Coordinates of C-alpha atoms in Angstrom, one line a residue:
X1 CA -3.8 6.7 23.5
X2 CA -1.2 3.9 23.9
X3 CA 2.1 4.5 22.3
X4 CA 2.9 1.1 21.0
X5 CA 0.7 -1.9 21.7
X6 CA -0.1 -4.6 19.0
X7 CA -1.9 -7.9 18.5
X8 CA -0.7 -10.4 16.0
X9 CA -2.4 -11.9 13.0
X10 CA -3.9 -11.0 9.7
X11 CA -7.7 -11.4 9.4
X12 CA -8.0 -12.5 13.1
X13 CA -10.9 -11.9 15.3
X14 CA -9.6 -9.5 18.0
X15 CA -11.2 -8.3 21.2
X16 CA -9.5 -5.3 23.0
X17 CA -10.4 -2.6 25.5
X18 CA -8.6 0.5 26.6
X19 CA -10.7 0.5 29.9
X20 CA -11.5 -2.6 31.9
X21 CA -15.1 -3.5 31.5
X22 CA -15.7 -1.5 28.3
X23 CA -16.1 -4.5 26.0
X24 CA -19.6 -6.0 26.4
X25 CA -19.6 -9.7 27.0
X26 CA -21.9 -12.2 25.1
X27 CA -23.8 -9.3 23.2
X28 CA -22.7 -7.0 20.4
X29 CA -25.3 -4.3 21.0
X30 CA -26.8 -4.5 24.5
X31 CA -29.5 -2.2 25.4
X32 CA -27.0 -0.1 27.3
X33 CA -23.3 -0.5 26.4
X34 CA -20.9 -0.5 29.4
X35 CA -19.6 2.6 30.9
X36 CA -22.0 4.8 29.0
X37 CA -20.5 4.0 25.6
X38 CA -22.4 3.5 22.3
X39 CA -22.2 0.5 20.1
X40 CA -21.4 1.0 16.3
X41 CA -20.8 -1.6 13.6
X42 CA -18.2 -1.0 10.9
X43 CA -18.7 -3.4 8.0
X44 CA -16.0 -4.0 5.5
X45 CA -18.1 -6.5 3.4
X46 CA -21.6 -7.2 2.5
X47 CA -23.6 -8.7 5.6
X48 CA -24.1 -11.9 3.6
X49 CA -20.6 -12.4 2.5
X50 CA -19.3 -15.9 3.2
X51 CA -17.9 -16.2 6.8
X52 CA -14.3 -16.8 5.6
X53 CA -14.4 -13.4 3.7
X54 CA -16.7 -11.5 6.0
X55 CA -15.1 -8.4 7.5
X56 CA -16.7 -6.3 10.3
X57 CA -15.7 -4.7 13.6
X58 CA -17.9 -3.6 16.6
X59 CA -16.7 -0.5 18.2
X60 CA -17.8 0.9 21.6
X61 CA -17.2 4.7 21.5
X62 CA -18.2 7.8 23.5
X63 CA -20.3 9.1 20.6
X64 CA -21.4 7.6 17.3
X65 CA -19.9 8.8 14.2
X66 CA -23.1 10.3 12.9
X67 CA -22.4 13.3 15.2
X68 CA -20.8 15.5 12.6
X69 CA -21.5 18.6 10.5
X70 CA -22.5 18.9 6.7
X71 CA -19.9 18.3 4.1
X72 CA -18.7 20.8 1.6
X73 CA -16.3 20.2 -1.4
X74 CA -12.6 20.3 -0.5
X75 CA -9.9 21.3 -3.2
X76 CA -7.0 19.0 -3.6
X77 CA -6.3 18.8 -7.4
X78 CA -3.4 16.5 -7.1
X79 CA -5.3 13.6 -5.6
X80 CA -7.4 11.9 -8.5
X81 CA -8.8 8.6 -8.9
X82 CA -10.4 6.6 -11.7
X83 CA -9.2 5.8 -15.3
X84 CA -11.1 9.0 -16.5
X85 CA -8.6 11.2 -14.6
X86 CA -5.5 9.7 -16.4
X87 CA -3.7 11.1 -19.4
X88 CA -3.6 9.2 -22.8
X89 CA 0.1 8.4 -23.5
X90 CA 1.9 6.3 -25.9
X91 CA 2.7 2.6 -24.9
X92 CA 6.2 3.5 -23.8
X93 CA 8.1 2.5 -20.6
X94 CA 8.1 5.3 -18.2
X95 CA 10.4 6.1 -15.2
X96 CA 10.3 9.0 -12.7
X97 CA 13.3 10.3 -10.7
X98 CA 12.5 11.0 -7.0
X99 CA 10.4 14.0 -6.5
X100 CA 11.5 16.4 -3.8
X101 CA 9.5 17.0 -0.7
X102 CA 8.2 20.7 -1.1
X103 CA 9.1 23.4 1.4
X104 CA 5.3 24.5 1.6
X105 CA 3.5 23.0 4.5
X106 CA 1.9 19.6 3.4
X107 CA 0.2 16.8 5.5
X108 CA -0.8 13.5 4.1
X109 CA -4.0 14.6 2.5
X110 CA -2.6 17.9 0.9
X111 CA 0.7 16.1 0.2
X112 CA -0.8 13.2 -2.0
X113 CA 0.3 13.3 -5.6
X114 CA -1.4 10.8 -7.9
X115 CA 1.0 9.1 -10.3
X116 CA -1.1 6.5 -12.1
X117 CA -4.7 5.5 -12.2
X118 CA -7.0 2.8 -13.5
X119 CA -10.5 1.5 -12.9
X120 CA -13.5 3.2 -11.3
X121 CA -13.9 3.7 -7.5
X122 CA -17.8 3.7 -8.0
X123 CA -17.6 0.4 -9.8
X124 CA -15.2 -0.9 -7.2
X125 CA -12.6 -1.9 -9.7
X126 CA -8.9 -0.8 -10.2
X127 CA -6.6 1.2 -8.1
X128 CA -4.5 4.3 -8.0
X129 CA -0.8 4.8 -7.1
X130 CA 0.2 7.9 -5.3
X131 CA 3.2 9.6 -3.7
X132 CA 2.6 11.3 -0.3
X133 CA 5.1 14.2 0.2
X134 CA 4.7 15.5 3.8
X135 CA 6.4 17.8 6.1
X136 CA 3.6 18.3 8.8
X137 CA 1.3 16.2 10.9
X138 CA -2.4 16.0 10.6
X139 CA -3.2 17.7 13.9
X140 CA -6.8 18.2 14.6
X141 CA -7.6 16.6 11.2
X142 CA -8.6 13.2 10.1
X143 CA -9.3 11.3 6.7
X144 CA -12.0 8.9 6.0
X145 CA -11.6 7.1 2.5
X146 CA -15.0 5.7 1.7
X147 CA -13.9 4.7 -1.7
X148 CA -10.9 2.5 -1.1
X149 CA -8.6 0.8 1.3
X150 CA -5.1 2.4 1.4
X151 CA -1.7 0.5 1.5
X152 CA 1.0 3.0 2.7
X153 CA 4.6 2.3 2.0
X154 CA 7.0 4.6 3.9
X155 CA 10.1 5.5 1.9
X156 CA 11.6 8.4 4.1
X157 CA 10.7 9.1 7.7
X158 CA 8.8 7.2 10.5
X159 CA 5.1 7.7 10.3
X160 CA 2.5 7.4 13.1
X161 CA -1.0 6.4 12.1
X162 CA -3.6 7.4 14.7
X163 CA -6.8 5.4 13.9
X164 CA -10.2 4.8 15.3
X165 CA -8.9 1.4 16.5
X166 CA -5.5 2.4 17.9
X167 CA -2.0 3.6 17.0
X168 CA 0.4 2.1 14.4
X169 CA 4.0 3.4 13.9
X170 CA 5.7 2.4 10.6
X171 CA 9.3 3.2 9.3
X172 CA 10.7 2.4 5.8
X173 CA 10.7 -1.4 5.3
X174 CA 7.3 -1.6 6.9
X175 CA 3.9 -1.1 5.4
X176 CA 0.5 -0.2 6.7
X177 CA -2.9 -1.3 5.4
X178 CA -5.9 1.0 6.4
X179 CA -9.4 -0.5 5.7
X180 CA -12.0 1.5 3.7
X181 CA -14.1 3.8 5.8
X182 CA -11.8 3.9 9.0
X183 CA -10.9 7.4 10.2
X184 CA -7.1 7.9 10.5
X185 CA -4.5 10.7 10.9
X186 CA -0.8 10.6 10.0
X187 CA 1.8 12.1 12.0
X188 CA 5.3 12.9 10.9
X189 CA 8.5 13.9 12.6
X190 CA 10.0 15.8 9.7
X191 CA 10.1 15.7 5.8
X192 CA 8.6 12.4 4.9
X193 CA 7.8 10.4 1.7
X194 CA 5.5 7.4 1.2
X195 CA 4.1 5.4 -1.7
X196 CA 0.5 4.9 -1.4
X197 CA -1.7 2.3 -3.2
X198 CA -5.4 3.2 -3.1
X199 CA -7.3 -0.1 -3.8
X200 CA -10.8 0.2 -5.2
X201 CA -11.4 -3.6 -5.6
X202 CA -11.6 -6.5 -3.3
X203 CA -9.9 -6.1 0.0
X204 CA -6.3 -7.2 0.1
X205 CA -5.7 -10.6 1.4
X206 CA -2.9 -13.1 1.8
X207 CA -2.4 -15.0 -1.5
X208 CA -3.0 -18.8 -1.6
X209 CA 0.3 -20.9 -1.3
X210 CA -0.6 -23.8 -3.5
X211 CA 2.3 -26.2 -4.1
X212 CA 4.5 -24.1 -1.7
X213 CA 2.6 -25.6 1.2
X214 CA 1.6 -24.3 4.4
X215 CA 4.6 -22.1 5.1
X216 CA 6.2 -19.2 3.1
X217 CA 5.7 -15.7 1.8
X218 CA 4.0 -13.5 4.3
X219 CA 2.9 -15.3 7.6
X220 CA -0.4 -14.0 9.2
X221 CA 1.1 -13.7 12.7
X222 CA 3.6 -11.0 11.4
X223 CA 0.8 -8.6 10.7
X224 CA 0.3 -6.5 13.8
X225 CA -3.0 -4.7 14.7
X226 CA -3.4 -2.0 17.3
X227 CA -5.0 -2.4 20.6
X228 CA -7.9 -0.1 21.7
X229 CA -6.9 3.5 22.7
X230 CA -8.9 6.6 22.7
X231 CA -7.9 10.3 22.6
X232 CA -8.5 12.0 25.9
X233 CA -9.5 15.4 24.5
X234 CA -13.3 15.5 23.5
X235 CA -14.3 19.0 23.2
X236 CA -11.7 20.2 20.5
X237 CA -13.2 20.5 17.0
X238 CA -11.8 18.2 14.2
X239 CA -11.7 18.8 10.6
X240 CA -12.9 15.5 8.7
X241 CA -11.7 15.1 5.0
X242 CA -13.9 12.4 3.3
X243 CA -13.0 10.6 0.1
X244 CA -16.4 9.7 -1.6
X245 CA -17.2 8.9 -5.1
X246 CA -13.8 10.1 -6.3
X247 CA -14.3 13.6 -4.8
X248 CA -13.0 15.1 -1.6
X249 CA -15.4 16.7 1.0
X250 CA -14.7 18.4 4.4
X251 CA -16.6 19.1 7.5
X252 CA -15.9 20.2 11.0
X253 CA -17.2 18.1 14.0
X254 CA -17.1 19.2 17.6
X255 CA -15.1 16.2 18.9
X256 CA -12.4 13.8 18.0
X257 CA -13.2 10.8 15.8
X258 CA -10.7 8.7 18.0
X259 CA -13.0 7.9 20.8
X260 CA -13.3 4.2 20.6
X261 CA -12.6 2.8 24.0
X262 CA -13.1 -0.9 23.1
X263 CA -13.7 -3.1 19.9
X264 CA -13.8 -6.6 18.6
X265 CA -13.7 -7.9 15.1
X266 CA -11.4 -8.5 12.1
X267 CA -11.7 -5.4 10.1
X268 CA -8.6 -3.4 11.5
X269 CA -5.6 -1.6 10.3
X270 CA -2.4 -3.5 10.3
X271 CA 1.3 -3.0 9.7
X272 CA 3.8 -5.6 8.4
X273 CA 7.6 -5.6 8.5
X274 CA 8.8 -6.8 5.0
X275 CA 12.0 -8.2 6.7
X276 CA 9.6 -11.1 7.9
X277 CA 8.8 -12.2 4.4
X278 CA 10.0 -15.6 3.8
X279 CA 11.5 -15.5 0.2
X280 CA 10.9 -18.5 -2.0
X281 CA 13.2 -19.1 -4.9
X282 CA 15.1 -21.6 -7.3
X283 CA 17.8 -23.8 -5.8
X284 CA 18.5 -25.4 -9.1
X285 CA 18.1 -23.4 -12.2
X286 CA 15.9 -20.7 -13.9
X287 CA 14.4 -17.5 -12.5
X288 CA 11.0 -18.1 -11.0
X289 CA 8.1 -15.8 -11.9
X290 CA 7.8 -12.7 -9.6
X291 CA 4.5 -14.0 -8.2
X292 CA 6.6 -15.7 -5.7
X293 CA 7.2 -12.4 -4.1
X294 CA 3.5 -11.5 -3.6
X295 CA 2.7 -10.2 0.0
X296 CA -1.0 -9.3 -0.6
X297 CA -3.5 -9.7 -3.4
X298 CA -6.8 -8.1 -4.3
X299 CA -8.4 -10.8 -6.4
X300 CA -11.0 -10.5 -9.4
X301 CA -13.6 -12.8 -10.7
X302 CA -10.9 -14.2 -13.1
X303 CA -8.9 -16.8 -11.0
X304 CA -5.3 -15.9 -10.6
X305 CA -5.7 -12.5 -12.4
X306 CA -5.5 -9.7 -9.8
X307 CA -7.2 -6.3 -9.4
X308 CA -4.0 -5.6 -7.7
X309 CA -1.0 -7.6 -6.4
X310 CA 1.4 -6.0 -3.9
X311 CA 4.8 -7.6 -4.6
X312 CA 8.2 -7.0 -2.9
X313 CA 11.8 -7.7 -4.0
X314 CA 13.6 -7.9 -0.6
X315 CA 17.1 -9.2 0.2
X316 CA 17.6 -12.7 -0.8
X317 CA 20.2 -15.4 -1.9
X318 CA 20.8 -16.0 -5.6
X319 CA 22.0 -19.5 -6.4
X320 CA 20.6 -20.7 -9.6
X321 CA 22.9 -22.7 -11.9
X322 CA 23.4 -21.7 -15.6
X323 CA 20.8 -19.0 -15.0
X324 CA 20.4 -15.4 -16.0
X325 CA 19.5 -14.2 -12.4
X326 CA 18.1 -10.7 -12.9
X327 CA 14.5 -10.6 -14.2
X328 CA 14.4 -11.6 -17.8
X329 CA 13.1 -9.5 -20.7
X330 CA 9.4 -9.9 -20.9
X331 CA 6.0 -8.7 -22.0
X332 CA 3.3 -9.2 -19.6
X333 CA -0.5 -9.1 -19.9
X334 CA -0.5 -7.5 -16.4
X335 CA 0.5 -3.8 -15.9
X336 CA 3.4 -3.0 -13.5
X337 CA 4.0 0.1 -11.3
X338 CA 7.3 -0.1 -9.3
X339 CA 9.0 1.9 -6.6
X340 CA 12.3 1.7 -4.8
X341 CA 12.3 2.1 -0.9
X342 CA 16.1 1.9 -0.5
X343 CA 19.1 0.3 -2.0
X344 CA 19.5 -0.7 -5.6
X345 CA 17.2 -2.8 -7.8
X346 CA 19.3 -5.5 -9.5
X347 CA 17.8 -5.0 -13.0
X348 CA 18.3 -1.2 -13.0
X349 CA 21.4 -0.1 -11.5
X350 CA 21.7 2.7 -14.1
X351 CA 19.0 5.0 -13.1
X352 CA 16.3 3.6 -10.8
X353 CA 16.8 5.5 -7.6
X354 CA 15.1 5.2 -4.1
X355 CA 12.0 7.3 -4.1
X356 CA 11.7 7.0 -7.8
X357 CA 9.0 5.0 -9.8
X358 CA 8.6 3.1 -13.2
X359 CA 5.6 2.0 -15.3
X360 CA 5.4 -0.8 -17.7
X361 CA 1.8 -1.3 -18.9
X362 CA 0.4 -4.6 -20.3
X363 CA 2.6 -6.0 -23.2
X364 CA 5.2 -3.1 -23.0
X365 CA 8.6 -4.8 -23.3
X366 CA 10.9 -4.2 -20.4
X367 CA 13.8 -5.8 -18.5
X368 CA 17.4 -5.3 -17.3
X369 CA 19.3 -2.3 -18.6
X370 CA 22.4 -2.9 -20.7
X371 CA 24.7 -2.7 -17.7
X372 CA 22.8 -5.3 -15.6
X373 CA 22.5 -7.5 -18.7
X374 CA 26.2 -7.5 -19.5
X375 CA 27.1 -8.0 -15.8
X376 CA 24.7 -10.9 -15.3
X377 CA 25.6 -12.6 -18.6
X378 CA 29.3 -12.8 -17.5
X379 CA 29.2 -13.2 -13.7
X380 CA 30.7 -16.1 -12.0
X381 CA 27.6 -18.1 -10.9
X382 CA 28.6 -18.6 -7.2
X383 CA 26.0 -18.1 -4.6
X384 CA 25.7 -14.5 -3.5
X385 CA 23.5 -12.4 -1.3
X386 CA 21.5 -9.6 -2.9
X387 CA 21.3 -7.4 0.1
X388 CA 20.5 -3.9 1.4
X389 CA 17.6 -3.4 -1.0
X390 CA 13.7 -3.2 -1.1
X391 CA 11.8 -2.6 -4.3
X392 CA 8.0 -3.3 -4.7
X393 CA 5.6 -3.6 -7.5
X394 CA 1.9 -2.9 -7.7
X395 CA 0.6 -5.3 -10.5
X396 CA -2.9 -4.9 -12.0
X397 CA -5.0 -6.5 -14.7
X398 CA -6.1 -2.9 -15.8
X399 CA -3.9 -0.6 -17.8
X400 CA -2.4 2.3 -15.8
X401 CA -2.9 5.8 -17.1
X402 CA -0.5 8.5 -15.9
X403 CA -2.0 11.7 -14.6
X404 CA -1.2 15.2 -15.8
X405 CA 0.8 15.8 -12.7
X406 CA 3.0 12.7 -13.4
X407 CA 3.6 13.7 -16.9
X408 CA 4.4 17.3 -16.1
X409 CA 6.0 17.4 -12.7
X410 CA 9.5 17.5 -14.1
X411 CA 10.7 14.2 -12.7
X412 CA 9.8 12.2 -15.8
X413 CA 13.0 10.5 -17.1
X414 CA 12.9 11.5 -20.8
X415 CA 16.0 9.2 -21.5
X416 CA 14.7 6.1 -19.8
X417 CA 14.6 4.0 -23.1
X418 CA 18.3 4.8 -23.6
X419 CA 19.2 2.3 -20.8
X420 CA 18.6 -0.4 -23.6
X421 CA 20.2 1.2 -26.6
X422 CA 23.6 -0.4 -25.7
X423 CA 22.2 -4.0 -26.1
X424 CA 23.9 -5.6 -29.1
X425 CA 22.9 -8.3 -31.7
X426 CA 25.5 -11.0 -30.9
X427 CA 24.1 -13.6 -33.1
X428 CA 26.8 -15.8 -34.6
X429 CA 25.3 -18.6 -36.8

């Protein structure tokens, strides 16, 4: 497989071949595909979806993906999906300290730890947020998630994603989007941690820009897709782990799943460097809504109300006049799950650490801790750069339910609410 070779653009129609002449010209499924290959279609949307939202890729591979063995259940009790898998907890704000990467050997599949869930993968609604705690690569092993696409947010260590359509490398600060149903393996060079969003709903897409205009936020050309590349070895067995109906299954097939020599289409893994995000903000007064930081959205049938929004808080200039610059105190109909990749989050200097997480469900009050409030209320309002930081938020219309693991892992911050106890009533009529 090629080490690093990318194509640019989100949702683009790509055509790529690892061997000259492998890609048929003028026909998707000729009677005999070139070079003795087999044509196979991967559909990420219904055949009759509108052209603008239709997702599919034709692959030309050495053997079709039907050449596999029978599946048997696979035990991984820490990876769960669907609201039914969550615990009933009070409507309190929750926060977790970073969870250490265990010494026991764990790859991406076995290292997934589900933190919060909502929706139902069978009903294609909702999402789940996980941590991936890894210290070994998926050698001779691949994952196919038939329930959901997966957005991986590296937090520690560089990850290599070997997929049916090619190879992507991602470091902290970059994110990788893996379409539903595409086989992939994750390779690590040492202890690694990543946040993972498992999206059961409509596929992620770029948000509309509205009054912002034609430029801003995430630009399509900054999303990089792999070029075709195939694994040379063909006779070594591969373990395939399949996520299907909220359950895990395994089989062993006699060949690699990474045997695609050429492909064309717009259903493809992509990676995105958040440093390319064009931040929009106020240059007069007031703090705009966090929707201006949306990178990707999974919409629902209610306009403007997302199944899941992926939002980032990257480095940016703060310039508003007579403005409380951190996020204001608020209660939101949407539910918010947050993580911190690196640096310090401006609203929570007291206890939100890289690798940590927080949860504020719909209408649960939250906002800056007492230290951030006092500092922002008394700061000289000169322009300053909020730098060396990257936080993200997964926002959903559905209420998140923490898992039993999340509530009992030992990382739950029992004193989170104390960060607001020093706030005073300073009313002086």
